[in-house]
Amino acid sequence: MVQGAQQQVDPIRVGTSLPRQDGPDKVTGRARYAGDQALPGLLHARLVLSPYAHARILNIDVSTALAMPGVVAVFSAETLGLAQADPLTRSQSPLAQQEVLWCGHPVAIVVGESEAIAQDGADAVEVEYEPLPVIIDPEAAIRPESALVRSDGGTAGAGGGGAHAAIPQGGGTGEQEELSPNASPTPPIKIGDVEAGLREADVVVERTYRTQPVHQSYMEPHSVTVAPSRSGHQLVIWPSTQGLLNVRSAVARALKMPERQIRVESVTIGGGFGGKETLIEPLVAAVASRLRRPVRLVYTRQDDLMAGNPAPQMITTVKLGAKKDGTLTAIQGRIIVDMGAYPNPLGGLSGFHLAAVYRCANIDIRGYQVQTNKPGTGAYRAPAGPQAYFAMESTVQDLCQQLGMDPLQFRLINGLKEGDPNVMQGRWPRIGLLECIEQVQQHPLWARREQAGQEGVPEGWKVGIGAAVGGWPGGTEPAAAACRMESDGTFTIVVGSVDISGSDASLALIAAEELDMAAETVNVAHDNTDSMPYSGLSAGSKTTYTVGSAVQAAARDARNQVLAIAADMLEAAVGDMELRDGRVQVKGVPEKHVTLQQIAARSMNFGAPYEPIYGRGRSANRVSSPMFAAHVAKVAVDPETGAVRVLDYLAAQDVGRAINPAEVEGQIHGGVVQGIGWALLEGMAYDEYGQLLTSTLMDYALPQSQDVPIITPLLVEVPSDLGPFGAKGVGEPPVVPVAAAIANAIKDAVGVRMTQIPMTPERVYAALQGQK
């Protein structure tokens, strides 16, 4: 480490002449991206990451790096000088300011002629640190005597659901609790008198559960390319993101630029699962703007694990009370959400999940957002859902066992239905929770569970079957879309959403249904932020629900325009027109018709008498359509080693209406597989010094093909009143009940209650030994 005072070194290597970068990279030998020829002089960036989880930055020496051939610039937080360097907002303060807050915190960014040169430059940057106390355990961080996670004393702010879900921002008041500056309470959820409900109960069960941070593990890591104009006053951005307008706004705030001077292009991305909202885009935009050169930053897999934004660790205590007849009398919960080094509005979701499945007159749920010296957290498919329902549904299973009641019957007695009061001071809309439970109750995997055989199971292994339910509140956001007829009679739908889940196929089917056209005649196009219709994040299972509604309205508008032109051309009434097989005809007189190509020719040519067909649609669904699922897992457990295999899996889900059944089933398959990862394999482990022990895919375990059983999806259709053709969101619920269903199946097999995920062989074996 370099000693002494901060050196005053110009961060930019002035006068460097860069060669054109056509063809393979001369240093790495790797092929260029297809768009490189359109970006002459493309530069590459690499990050200098902190090896300490908490330390004060004393000195950054960039002289050696700048002396290396091909290194163009090195920036620290001080020399980059973002306009709105809010230390509590990670995307606005992407480089550490005087203090690093987790192992992997970016300290500097190095720009070079190739990735290899930039990496060599990053390795040559020398940083002097003064280590500070490291707080990794959220239970320790919440105590009043805890050391500070950050010296500026910034704390986690209470949050709601962010851009992912519509959840309450309040609902009760509680006693003040002494907390450290690292922690803050979320709005409590309080209904009735929980202590009275516990006294009324014949059986009370209380358990505490722990999870670990989990990475989204998308195929494509975080990446972004930014190209400035020669003047530096305009930027074009190609990000791997779930929200184009979100990126534009974040970059505008960071660089203090008008949004109209920033254009974000839609690109195909390799997965997101909530982890790709806005992270590195403002940083790279600031560098490109300073250098007035195109710059690309692509995370390595290790970068993504160390400097991404994983799902948070949670510690959840659940206390339930019930009468002998199965009536639930009390739900009490205490949740600690480890937000890492930055506040996150998603923390408020955790408490809502505990009150979002069962009808109960007495509820008291307290939540706490806690900062630790870990990376700031983000969303991951049904944020806080897998953790909260692992706790809730495991406790429900133990409650049923003590009551001597069938676990699905208990859920049918207490499960929410339309008209029940909710914690948002309203009533539940039409929901399909009970229908999902009834579907799995009738399925042979559950109905014949007592006869579960040992076929294909190694000798000595124990077989068990478990069930769990879960849900997602859904989200709302306005959206707009356009529907344009082309000269060949086909239609193009223009949207601003990002297709990360196959949603484009559903949008095309919605438009085709509204137009009475074949699906292959509808194309979906994504425009950039200069001209695209409004769309929020593609997240929270709301794309089909919100953008789909706008697409339906746009297609209806276009259809009406087509019928009006055809009626005029055929000298008939609009009400007598019908659109079939690519032509508009008079009802009952099919020989009297015009083709869509003829209409296009009369509305899109020089001197044409009719206006072009251009439908516009908007939506603002003010009420969400909650989604629910019921799952059953069959597992085998080896008592000698603690190994667990999932043998069979059943997933019933209320999808409203399955616009694209194959896509819906694919979403359920994918969610269950990710849930298996949560349950048995995945977890980011840190040592006492805050060092990430699972920083590569050699250490961070993901489900492989042999870990995935036969998954049977059951599509339950309880239509939404607002979604297009009754559709609801699909993506979030499939992951929610999985860990709990597998934990309950393990309990059924070997009699131990697992209270921590992932349920690795070591943990299962330790639980079995503890039972003995």
XYZ file of C-alpha atoms in Angstrom, residues 63-689:
627
model
C 0.348 7.238 -11.262
C 1.476 3.705 -12.110
C -1.798 2.935 -13.834
C -1.713 6.124 -15.908
C 1.841 5.357 -17.015
C 0.755 2.074 -18.590
C 0.349 2.098 -22.409
C -3.298 2.030 -23.417
C -4.669 3.303 -20.100
C -6.658 6.430 -20.915
C -8.031 7.605 -17.571
C -8.552 6.767 -13.924
C -11.332 8.349 -11.888
C -12.095 8.312 -8.183
C -15.192 9.790 -6.563
C -13.290 13.022 -5.985
C -11.989 13.419 -9.531
C -15.177 12.239 -11.268
C -17.278 14.772 -9.387
C -20.855 13.662 -9.990
C -23.320 16.512 -9.547
C -25.624 14.765 -7.053
C -23.274 12.552 -5.072
C -25.835 11.421 -2.487
C -23.948 8.909 -0.307
C -27.193 7.084 0.559
C -28.097 6.444 -3.090
C -25.802 3.925 -4.650
C -26.424 4.705 -8.307
C -25.870 8.417 -7.623
C -22.714 7.753 -5.604
C -21.214 4.766 -7.428
C -17.631 5.236 -6.180
C -16.680 5.222 -2.514
C -16.390 8.679 -0.959
C -13.644 8.692 1.695
C -14.968 5.390 3.086
C -15.622 1.905 1.739
C -18.723 0.164 3.087
C -18.394 -3.429 1.908
C -15.873 -5.819 0.411
C -16.262 -5.093 -3.299
C -17.197 -1.416 -2.973
C -15.893 0.320 -6.149
C -13.162 2.796 -5.276
C -12.055 3.860 -8.755
C -12.785 3.192 -12.414
C -10.018 2.675 -14.973
C -10.575 3.246 -18.701
C -8.388 1.653 -21.373
C -8.196 0.657 -25.003
C -9.322 -2.878 -24.164
C -10.761 -4.752 -21.226
C -7.414 -6.410 -20.584
C -5.550 -3.093 -20.516
C -8.215 -1.557 -18.279
C -7.931 -4.536 -15.915
C -4.141 -4.242 -15.823
C -4.577 -0.576 -15.006
C -7.075 -1.366 -12.238
C -4.613 -3.850 -10.759
C -1.936 -1.118 -10.758
C -4.012 1.391 -8.777
C -2.720 1.471 -5.192
C -5.077 2.399 -2.396
C -4.164 2.982 1.231
C -6.891 2.068 3.722
C -7.447 2.471 7.444
C -9.628 -0.473 8.552
C -12.762 0.341 10.568
C -15.078 -1.913 12.619
C -17.028 -4.345 10.443
C -20.681 -5.116 11.161
C -21.936 -8.199 9.321
C -24.605 -9.650 11.620
C -27.899 -7.709 11.292
C -28.950 -8.742 14.802
C -25.765 -7.159 16.142
C -26.178 -4.091 13.922
C -29.627 -3.316 15.345
C -28.491 -3.152 18.981
C -28.096 0.358 20.443
C -24.451 -0.293 21.382
C -23.485 -1.391 17.845
C -20.645 0.319 16.021
C -21.688 2.390 12.994
C -21.877 0.729 9.598
C -21.023 4.073 8.007
C -19.257 6.983 9.636
C -21.719 9.559 8.270
C -24.433 7.957 10.370
C -26.801 7.481 7.407
C -29.593 5.082 8.264
C -32.036 2.900 6.440
C -35.291 4.688 5.712
C -38.638 3.019 6.116
C -39.980 1.854 2.814
C -42.901 0.456 0.936
C -42.869 -1.639 -2.187
C -40.939 0.656 -4.484
C -41.740 0.130 -8.152
C -42.625 -3.539 -7.653
C -45.807 -3.781 -5.588
C -48.713 -1.840 -4.132
C -48.395 -2.272 -0.348
C -49.375 -0.229 2.711
C -47.251 2.614 4.029
C -48.743 2.434 7.482
C -51.459 0.740 9.435
C -50.732 1.282 13.084
C -48.451 2.763 15.668
C -46.292 1.001 18.144
C -44.088 1.576 21.140
C -40.785 3.303 20.520
C -37.853 0.895 20.589
C -34.267 1.877 21.177
C -32.268 1.087 18.042
C -28.783 1.784 16.795
C -28.316 4.426 14.065
C -27.836 1.470 11.694
C -31.513 0.567 11.917
C -34.954 2.045 11.485
C -38.436 0.553 11.816
C -40.768 0.044 8.880
C -44.417 1.063 9.300
C -45.999 -1.550 11.573
C -49.010 -3.593 10.550
C -51.484 -3.794 13.423
C -55.083 -5.003 13.482
C -57.066 -5.876 16.584
C -55.353 -7.036 19.807
C -52.746 -9.703 19.180
C -52.211 -10.443 22.882
C -55.931 -11.123 23.285
C -55.792 -13.350 20.201
C -52.939 -15.377 21.695
C -54.833 -15.786 24.977
C -57.864 -16.983 23.029
C -55.840 -19.639 21.211
C -55.754 -23.294 22.230
C -52.420 -23.809 20.472
C -49.581 -21.295 20.072
C -46.458 -21.917 17.981
C -43.457 -19.603 17.742
C -40.378 -20.056 15.533
C -37.450 -17.950 14.321
C -36.068 -18.387 10.809
C -32.931 -17.169 9.047
C -31.979 -16.749 5.431
C -28.860 -15.562 3.599
C -28.416 -12.988 0.837
C -29.194 -14.569 -2.540
C -27.947 -13.368 -5.915
C -30.305 -13.100 -8.896
C -27.840 -15.111 -11.049
C -29.059 -13.839 -14.418
C -27.151 -15.184 -17.420
C -25.839 -11.796 -18.561
C -24.035 -9.731 -15.907
C -24.514 -6.004 -15.492
C -23.306 -4.163 -18.574
C -23.702 -0.781 -20.238
C -22.283 1.143 -23.181
C -22.511 4.934 -23.328
C -21.675 7.067 -26.392
C -21.529 10.854 -26.014
C -21.858 13.356 -28.808
C -18.720 15.259 -29.793
C -19.899 18.199 -27.723
C -20.665 15.958 -24.761
C -24.134 17.489 -24.496
C -25.985 14.362 -25.646
C -25.625 10.774 -24.498
C -26.833 7.522 -26.044
C -26.999 4.596 -23.609
C -27.322 0.861 -24.285
C -27.954 -0.673 -20.849
C -28.795 -4.131 -19.614
C -31.766 -2.874 -17.632
C -35.396 -3.556 -16.805
C -36.436 0.085 -17.129
C -35.335 2.501 -19.851
C -36.925 5.620 -18.378
C -35.510 4.797 -14.947
C -32.005 4.762 -16.398
C -32.588 8.067 -18.186
C -33.808 9.744 -14.989
C -30.952 8.376 -12.889
C -28.307 9.511 -15.375
C -29.937 12.936 -15.688
C -29.857 13.405 -11.918
C -26.271 12.234 -11.611
C -24.902 14.393 -14.430
C -27.302 17.291 -13.866
C -28.392 17.055 -17.503
C -31.851 17.586 -18.983
C -33.510 14.246 -19.679
C -34.143 15.279 -23.281
C -30.375 15.176 -23.892
C -30.184 11.507 -22.897
C -31.420 8.719 -25.165
C -31.666 5.191 -23.809
C -31.931 2.441 -26.408
C -33.840 -0.777 -25.898
C -31.634 -3.865 -26.094
C -32.263 -7.541 -25.477
C -30.978 -8.441 -22.018
C -30.022 -11.776 -20.543
C -32.286 -11.824 -17.502
C -32.857 -9.461 -14.616
C -35.268 -10.854 -11.983
C -35.413 -7.421 -10.329
C -31.650 -7.000 -10.044
C -31.259 -4.757 -13.093
C -32.981 -1.491 -12.374
C -30.253 1.158 -12.231
C -26.779 0.486 -10.879
C -23.713 1.286 -13.000
C -25.291 3.398 -15.744
C -24.724 6.839 -14.121
C -21.092 5.949 -13.422
C -20.288 4.975 -17.008
C -22.293 7.908 -18.362
C -20.241 10.296 -16.225
C -16.973 8.778 -17.473
C -18.048 8.860 -21.127
C -19.229 12.436 -20.739
C -15.894 13.500 -19.239
C -13.825 11.737 -21.899
C -16.256 12.454 -24.767
C -15.625 8.919 -25.932
C -17.812 5.804 -26.016
C -17.212 3.681 -22.908
C -18.344 0.145 -22.065
C -18.347 -1.535 -18.670
C -19.236 -5.221 -18.409
C -19.167 -6.869 -15.000
C -17.368 -10.155 -14.606
C -19.308 -12.815 -12.735
C -17.183 -12.088 -9.659
C -17.900 -8.363 -10.005
C -21.615 -9.147 -10.068
C -21.414 -11.273 -6.935
C -19.284 -8.762 -5.062
C -20.696 -5.462 -6.360
C -24.215 -6.355 -7.479
C -27.420 -5.843 -5.476
C -28.610 -9.240 -4.185
C -31.775 -10.140 -2.305
C -31.504 -9.322 1.404
C -30.879 -11.602 4.329
C -33.858 -11.788 6.685
C -34.406 -12.952 10.252
C -38.093 -13.596 10.897
C -39.882 -14.582 14.077
C -43.470 -15.795 13.631
C -45.915 -16.517 16.438
C -49.305 -18.000 15.560
C -52.319 -18.862 17.680
C -55.330 -20.994 16.718
C -58.391 -22.648 18.248
C -58.943 -26.381 18.215
C -61.321 -26.030 15.262
C -58.518 -24.474 13.222
C -59.602 -20.842 13.423
C -56.559 -18.589 13.349
C -56.716 -16.121 16.259
C -53.355 -14.311 16.156
C -50.480 -13.527 13.804
C -47.468 -11.880 15.383
C -44.241 -11.228 13.502
C -40.889 -9.548 13.928
C -38.702 -9.169 10.842
C -35.155 -7.887 10.517
C -34.221 -7.109 6.914
C -30.507 -6.739 6.202
C -30.366 -4.009 3.568
C -26.586 -3.982 3.271
C -24.870 -0.606 3.096
C -27.779 1.358 1.560
C -31.466 1.928 2.358
C -33.989 0.186 0.149
C -37.747 0.875 -0.157
C -38.466 -2.837 -0.620
C -38.002 -3.525 3.084
C -41.648 -2.767 3.797
C -42.770 -5.714 1.683
C -41.564 -8.265 4.205
C -44.183 -7.531 6.848
C -46.998 -7.337 4.325
C -46.331 -10.918 3.203
C -47.047 -12.286 6.682
C -50.528 -10.721 6.615
C -51.394 -11.424 2.994
C -52.660 -15.013 2.963
C -54.740 -15.743 6.054
C -57.826 -14.101 7.521
C -57.121 -13.116 11.112
C -58.703 -10.551 13.451
C -55.512 -9.924 15.449
C -52.284 -9.057 13.660
C -49.138 -7.333 14.899
C -46.109 -7.291 12.611
C -43.015 -5.195 13.275
C -40.228 -4.771 10.774
C -36.747 -3.272 10.883
C -34.435 -2.253 8.084
C -30.836 -2.682 9.141
C -27.639 -1.611 7.437
C -24.551 -3.825 7.508
C -21.200 -3.870 5.746
C -22.484 -5.880 2.797
C -23.442 -4.686 -0.708
C -26.677 -2.771 -0.976
C -29.582 -5.057 -1.745
C -32.107 -5.003 -4.561
C -35.189 -6.795 -5.765
C -35.266 -10.472 -6.624
C -38.403 -12.127 -8.018
C -41.171 -11.459 -5.460
C -38.981 -9.291 -3.185
C -38.982 -10.591 0.414
C -41.538 -13.252 -0.551
C -39.437 -16.455 -0.450
C -37.950 -15.443 2.915
C -41.236 -14.370 4.535
C -43.293 -17.326 3.325
C -40.542 -19.781 4.317
C -41.104 -18.552 7.860
C -44.881 -18.221 7.732
C -45.707 -21.498 6.003
C -43.239 -23.521 8.065
C -44.886 -22.225 11.238
C -48.353 -22.937 9.834
C -47.304 -26.545 9.191
C -46.149 -26.993 12.803
C -49.355 -25.367 14.041
C -51.409 -27.851 11.995
C -49.386 -30.738 13.399
C -50.092 -29.666 16.972
C -53.768 -29.170 16.140
C -53.933 -32.596 14.499
C -55.451 -30.969 11.406
C -54.886 -31.579 7.709
C -52.648 -28.678 6.565
C -54.634 -27.956 3.413
C -57.910 -28.032 5.307
C -56.486 -25.470 7.739
C -55.574 -23.259 4.817
C -59.044 -23.607 3.302
C -60.591 -22.562 6.627
C -58.392 -19.502 7.064
C -57.373 -18.573 3.520
C -58.355 -15.160 2.231
C -61.219 -14.771 -0.212
C -62.937 -11.960 -2.068
C -64.417 -9.350 0.264
C -62.223 -10.105 3.269
C -60.653 -7.000 4.867
C -57.009 -6.348 4.061
C -54.300 -4.464 5.931
C -54.658 -1.503 3.555
C -58.035 -0.650 5.126
C -59.843 -2.028 2.106
C -61.236 -5.335 0.849
C -59.603 -8.100 -1.126
C -60.701 -8.158 -4.775
C -61.470 -11.348 -6.649
C -58.611 -13.748 -5.841
C -57.933 -17.423 -6.471
C -56.138 -18.636 -3.328
C -58.819 -21.130 -2.268
C -59.189 -22.414 -5.831
C -55.439 -23.118 -5.968
C -55.567 -25.008 -2.660
C -58.512 -27.084 -3.887
C -56.637 -27.966 -7.080
C -53.595 -29.360 -5.259
C -55.820 -31.028 -2.654
C -57.430 -33.106 -5.412
C -54.180 -33.944 -7.210
C -52.864 -37.519 -6.722
C -49.493 -36.246 -5.434
C -51.281 -34.884 -2.365
C -54.404 -37.054 -2.231
C -52.321 -40.256 -2.228
C -49.455 -38.967 -0.099
C -49.922 -41.683 2.512
C -49.089 -44.230 -0.169
C -45.950 -42.417 -1.360
C -43.613 -45.164 -2.452
C -39.865 -45.596 -2.491
C -39.598 -46.157 -6.242
C -36.305 -44.801 -7.490
C -35.223 -43.795 -3.993
C -31.958 -45.210 -2.603
C -32.235 -47.643 0.275
C -32.425 -45.945 3.646
C -33.615 -42.598 2.311
C -36.858 -41.234 3.778
C -39.638 -39.813 1.605
C -41.829 -36.876 2.623
C -44.463 -34.606 1.101
C -45.081 -30.991 2.079
C -47.365 -28.175 1.016
C -47.194 -24.389 1.185
C -49.022 -21.399 -0.229
C -47.940 -17.872 -1.063
C -48.862 -14.812 -3.025
C -47.857 -11.514 -4.534
C -49.868 -8.286 -4.155
C -49.248 -7.122 -7.704
C -48.310 -3.669 -8.844
C -49.919 -0.790 -10.687
C -48.442 1.838 -12.968
C -49.766 3.832 -15.903
C -48.686 2.726 -19.362
C -49.175 3.666 -22.992
C -48.847 1.871 -26.317
C -49.364 2.431 -30.025
C -50.717 0.162 -32.758
C -49.698 0.992 -36.334
C -50.895 -0.692 -39.520
C -48.193 -1.382 -42.093
C -48.526 -1.230 -45.864
C -48.786 -5.030 -46.118
C -51.772 -5.132 -43.784
C -49.876 -6.328 -40.723
C -49.736 -4.421 -37.440
C -46.881 -3.189 -35.258
C -47.323 -2.652 -31.540
C -44.953 -0.041 -30.101
C -44.231 -0.256 -26.362
C -41.670 1.020 -23.883
C -41.433 -2.125 -21.756
C -38.404 -4.419 -21.709
C -39.018 -8.017 -22.734
C -37.230 -10.094 -20.106
C -39.809 -12.854 -19.685
C -41.389 -13.427 -23.064
C -43.944 -10.690 -22.417
C -43.731 -9.546 -26.056
C -45.445 -12.747 -27.142
C -48.335 -12.057 -24.774
C -48.608 -8.450 -25.942
C -48.791 -9.632 -29.548
C -51.515 -12.152 -28.649
C -53.515 -9.467 -26.827
C -53.375 -7.193 -29.868
C -54.190 -10.037 -32.253
C -57.228 -11.024 -30.195
C -58.511 -7.452 -30.103
C -57.897 -7.004 -33.835
C -59.400 -10.376 -34.786
C -56.136 -11.143 -36.570
C -53.730 -14.054 -36.587
C -50.873 -13.684 -34.081
C -48.240 -13.857 -36.814
C -49.606 -10.638 -38.336
C -48.681 -8.634 -35.216
C -45.139 -7.499 -34.456
C -43.950 -5.900 -31.217
C -41.385 -3.103 -31.464
C -39.456 -1.332 -28.705
C -38.581 2.303 -29.227
C -35.999 4.375 -27.379
C -36.725 6.936 -24.682
C -36.949 9.773 -27.200
C -40.153 8.444 -28.693
C -41.397 5.363 -26.836
C -44.764 5.291 -25.062
C -44.539 5.478 -21.283
C -43.756 2.293 -19.404
C -42.334 1.749 -15.941
C -40.001 -0.990 -14.833
C -40.578 -4.422 -16.311
C -40.886 -5.845 -12.816
C -43.350 -6.835 -10.135
C -45.436 -9.055 -12.443
C -47.126 -5.976 -13.897
C -46.029 -5.816 -17.543
C -48.924 -7.808 -18.990
C -51.330 -6.300 -16.451
C -50.423 -2.672 -17.198
C -48.744 -2.490 -20.612
C -51.034 -5.261 -21.856
C -54.058 -3.133 -20.984
C -52.590 -0.234 -22.973
C -51.874 -2.543 -25.912
C -55.456 -3.806 -25.845
C -56.730 -0.212 -25.914
C -54.373 0.732 -28.770
C -55.407 -2.302 -30.826
C -59.082 -1.513 -30.222
C -58.501 2.067 -31.404
C -56.708 0.837 -34.543
C -59.476 -1.660 -35.249
C -62.114 1.043 -34.990
C -60.153 3.180 -37.449
C -59.921 0.257 -39.886
C -63.651 -0.407 -39.675
C -64.467 3.276 -40.183
C -62.387 3.492 -43.376
C -63.786 0.190 -44.669
C -67.347 1.342 -44.013
C -66.738 4.484 -46.024
C -65.101 2.552 -48.854
C -67.986 0.027 -48.947
C -70.691 2.617 -48.342
C -72.003 0.722 -45.342
C -72.525 1.416 -41.653
C -69.604 0.944 -39.300
C -71.728 -1.312 -37.107
C -72.204 -3.673 -40.044
C -68.455 -4.187 -40.502
C -66.437 -7.186 -39.296
C -62.717 -7.922 -39.567
C -61.850 -11.464 -40.580
C -58.887 -13.182 -42.193
C -57.117 -9.990 -43.176
C -60.096 -8.268 -44.740
C -63.078 -6.181 -43.644
C -66.465 -7.360 -44.865
C -70.107 -6.536 -44.431
C -71.695 -8.916 -41.959
C -73.621 -11.599 -43.810
C -72.300 -10.428 -47.183
C -68.685 -11.721 -47.293
C -68.291 -10.952 -51.013
C -68.629 -7.276 -50.180
C -65.224 -6.599 -48.627
C -61.911 -4.727 -48.787
C -58.524 -6.097 -47.798
C -56.281 -4.528 -45.227
C -53.711 -3.949 -47.975
C -56.291 -1.913 -49.854
C -57.039 0.128 -46.755
C -53.305 0.664 -46.235
C -52.920 1.832 -49.834
C -55.771 4.336 -49.380
C -54.254 5.715 -46.149
C -50.477 5.622 -46.682
C -49.749 6.922 -50.171
C -49.343 10.257 -51.902
C -52.784 11.772 -52.334
C -54.480 9.050 -50.271
C -57.868 10.189 -48.926
C -57.798 8.545 -45.471
C -55.748 9.074 -42.338
C -53.127 6.413 -41.518
C -54.150 3.703 -39.072
C -52.442 4.584 -35.812
C -54.141 3.418 -32.659
C -53.275 4.877 -29.298
C -53.863 3.190 -25.972
C -53.371 4.156 -22.383
C -54.019 2.426 -19.081
C -53.949 3.381 -15.422
C -55.143 0.391 -13.438
C -55.431 1.945 -9.992
C -56.120 -1.334 -8.227
C -53.777 -4.302 -8.353
C -54.897 -7.875 -8.979
C -53.194 -10.062 -6.355
C -51.869 -13.458 -7.394
C -51.673 -16.649 -5.341
C -50.137 -20.111 -5.636
C -50.300 -23.436 -3.792
C -47.401 -25.881 -4.067
C -46.692 -29.489 -3.097
C -43.189 -30.963 -2.963
C -42.105 -34.577 -2.664
C -38.568 -35.085 -1.375
C -36.204 -37.827 -0.327
C -33.776 -37.286 2.550
C -30.674 -39.338 3.383
C -30.526 -39.536 7.206
C -26.873 -40.541 7.032
C -25.664 -37.448 5.154
C -28.499 -34.907 5.242
C -28.706 -34.844 1.427
C -32.084 -33.818 0.006
C -33.521 -34.584 -3.425
C -36.717 -33.099 -4.796
C -38.505 -35.997 -6.507
C -41.731 -34.417 -7.721
C -43.311 -30.986 -7.673
C -46.815 -29.593 -8.145
C -47.567 -25.884 -8.591
C -51.101 -24.480 -8.876
C -51.346 -20.764 -9.629
C -54.123 -18.279 -10.228
C -53.103 -16.562 -13.465
C -56.352 -14.699 -14.124
C -56.440 -15.802 -17.720
C -53.525 -17.504 -19.424
C -52.935 -15.302 -22.471
C -50.037 -17.515 -23.546
C -50.282 -20.846 -21.658
C -46.859 -22.086 -22.763
C -45.212 -18.901 -21.513
C -47.160 -19.048 -18.252
C -46.074 -22.626 -17.644
C -42.500 -21.642 -18.475
C -42.648 -18.887 -15.866
C -43.872 -21.402 -13.282
C -41.113 -23.863 -14.173
C -38.455 -21.160 -13.891
C -39.785 -19.823 -10.604
C -39.862 -23.273 -9.029
C -36.270 -23.942 -10.099
C -35.147 -20.647 -8.582
C -37.088 -21.591 -5.447
C -35.185 -24.873 -5.263
C -32.014 -22.781 -5.353
C -33.304 -20.688 -2.426
C -34.310 -23.822 -0.527
C -31.318 -26.108 -0.936
C -28.331 -24.428 -2.553
C -27.979 -20.669 -2.781
C -26.606 -18.272 -0.191
C -23.936 -15.576 -0.099
C -21.680 -16.368 2.852
C -19.453 -13.813 4.619
C -16.775 -14.301 7.265
C -16.449 -12.114 10.369
C -14.310 -9.633 8.434
